[in-house]
XYZ file of N, CA and C in Angstrom:
150
model
N 239.851 144.322 26.737
C 241.189 144.319 27.099
C 241.369 144.280 29.104
N 242.642 144.049 28.892
C 242.502 144.025 30.230
C 243.064 145.324 31.232
N 242.857 145.500 32.080
C 243.629 147.043 32.478
C 245.392 147.190 32.922
N 245.947 148.180 32.730
C 247.057 148.103 33.427
C 246.865 147.716 34.738
N 246.698 148.394 35.677
C 246.769 147.422 37.634
C 246.004 145.464 37.018
N 245.378 145.442 36.024
C 244.579 143.668 36.393
C 246.192 143.172 35.920
N 246.636 144.087 34.573
C 248.370 142.976 33.966
C 249.321 143.313 35.056
N 249.688 144.101 35.035
C 250.512 144.451 36.654
C 250.316 142.851 37.844
N 248.548 142.600 38.289
C 248.421 142.261 39.509
C 249.277 140.400 38.751
N 248.706 140.604 36.920
C 248.804 139.072 37.292
C 250.575 138.608 36.220
N 251.011 140.037 35.867
C 252.638 139.782 36.209
C 253.422 139.088 38.113
N 252.758 140.347 39.131
C 253.009 139.886 39.850
C 253.125 138.474 40.311
N 252.014 137.868 39.996
C 251.738 136.709 40.519
C 252.282 135.387 40.346
N 253.733 135.946 39.121
C 253.759 135.089 37.626
C 254.843 134.464 38.607
N 255.061 133.967 38.775
C 256.747 133.214 38.908
C 258.025 134.325 38.439
N 258.699 134.639 37.263
C 258.918 135.702 37.160
C 259.142 137.570 38.215
N 257.785 137.494 38.139
C 257.513 138.365 38.758
C 257.664 138.944 40.458
N 257.207 137.370 40.895
C 258.118 136.940 42.143
C 259.551 136.814 42.463
N 259.979 136.628 41.045
C 261.739 137.122 41.256
C 261.884 138.962 41.077
N 261.306 139.152 40.434
C 261.438 140.490 40.229
C 261.392 140.988 41.950
N 260.089 141.044 42.712
C 260.003 141.585 43.817
C 261.184 141.124 44.424
N 261.345 139.944 44.174
C 262.869 139.672 45.488
C 263.685 140.090 45.523
N 264.299 140.429 43.878
C 265.748 140.931 43.464
C 265.145 142.814 44.391
N 264.429 143.700 43.839
C 263.790 144.673 44.586
C 263.692 145.205 45.930
N 263.410 143.817 46.622
C 263.202 143.904 47.984
C 264.892 143.469 48.539
N 265.634 142.997 47.735
C 267.355 143.014 48.012
C 267.839 144.216 47.810
N 267.590 144.911 46.643
C 268.341 145.866 46.469
C 268.013 146.943 46.611
N 266.350 147.240 47.997
C 266.498 148.343 48.613
C 266.847 148.277 50.219
N 266.767 146.688 50.462
C 267.621 147.126 51.407
C 270.097 147.073 51.462
N 270.126 147.355 50.646
C 271.833 146.993 50.203
C 272.242 148.810 50.722
N 273.040 149.033 51.220
C 273.361 150.123 51.344
C 273.416 150.975 50.397
N 274.512 150.684 49.911
C 275.325 151.521 48.339
C 273.757 152.044 47.201
N 272.699 151.268 47.216
C 271.543 151.619 46.669
C 270.582 151.999 47.309
N 270.782 152.289 48.489
C 269.691 153.565 49.437
C 270.806 154.400 49.353
N 271.817 154.582 49.531
C 272.974 156.467 48.921
C 272.568 156.225 47.850
N 273.077 155.916 47.047
C 272.497 156.298 45.457
C 271.295 157.352 45.126
N 269.986 156.641 46.133
C 269.180 156.847 46.437
C 268.379 157.822 47.371
N 269.868 158.659 47.686
C 269.199 159.680 48.954
C 269.643 161.024 47.544
N 270.883 159.904 46.747
C 271.718 161.667 46.352
C 271.072 161.502 45.067
N 270.338 160.775 44.143
C 269.831 161.145 43.120
C 268.711 162.267 43.940
N 267.605 161.704 44.631
C 266.774 162.545 45.673
C 267.250 164.131 46.342
N 268.242 164.022 46.597
C 269.256 164.891 47.099
C 269.624 166.361 45.595
N 269.780 165.132 45.144
C 269.866 166.778 43.133
C 268.361 167.033 42.179
N 267.293 166.373 42.783
C 266.597 166.200 42.420
C 265.721 167.556 42.756
N 265.375 167.940 44.351
C 265.394 168.430 45.418
C 266.066 170.154 45.185
N 267.514 170.368 44.380
C 268.171 170.733 44.391
C 269.052 170.800 45.598
N 269.882 170.209 45.925
C 270.606 169.263 47.453
C 271.887 170.119 46.593
N 272.761 169.267 47.157
C 274.020 169.165 47.566
C 274.824 170.215 45.497
N 275.368 170.810 45.220
C 276.112 170.488 43.832
C 277.110 169.856 43.773
N 277.329 169.421 42.851
C 278.534 168.499 41.925
C 278.981 169.465 41.353
């Protein structure tokens, strides 16, 4: 049985994996997504309260 890492590598080299990576990169550059992530991290770290 293939290890999890091998399966991930195989997926990332497939057309679907390349599309998923491109979408993730596009979302990572989006300022709105960055703000959401910063807010989530602040809550997890016990930052600002709502």
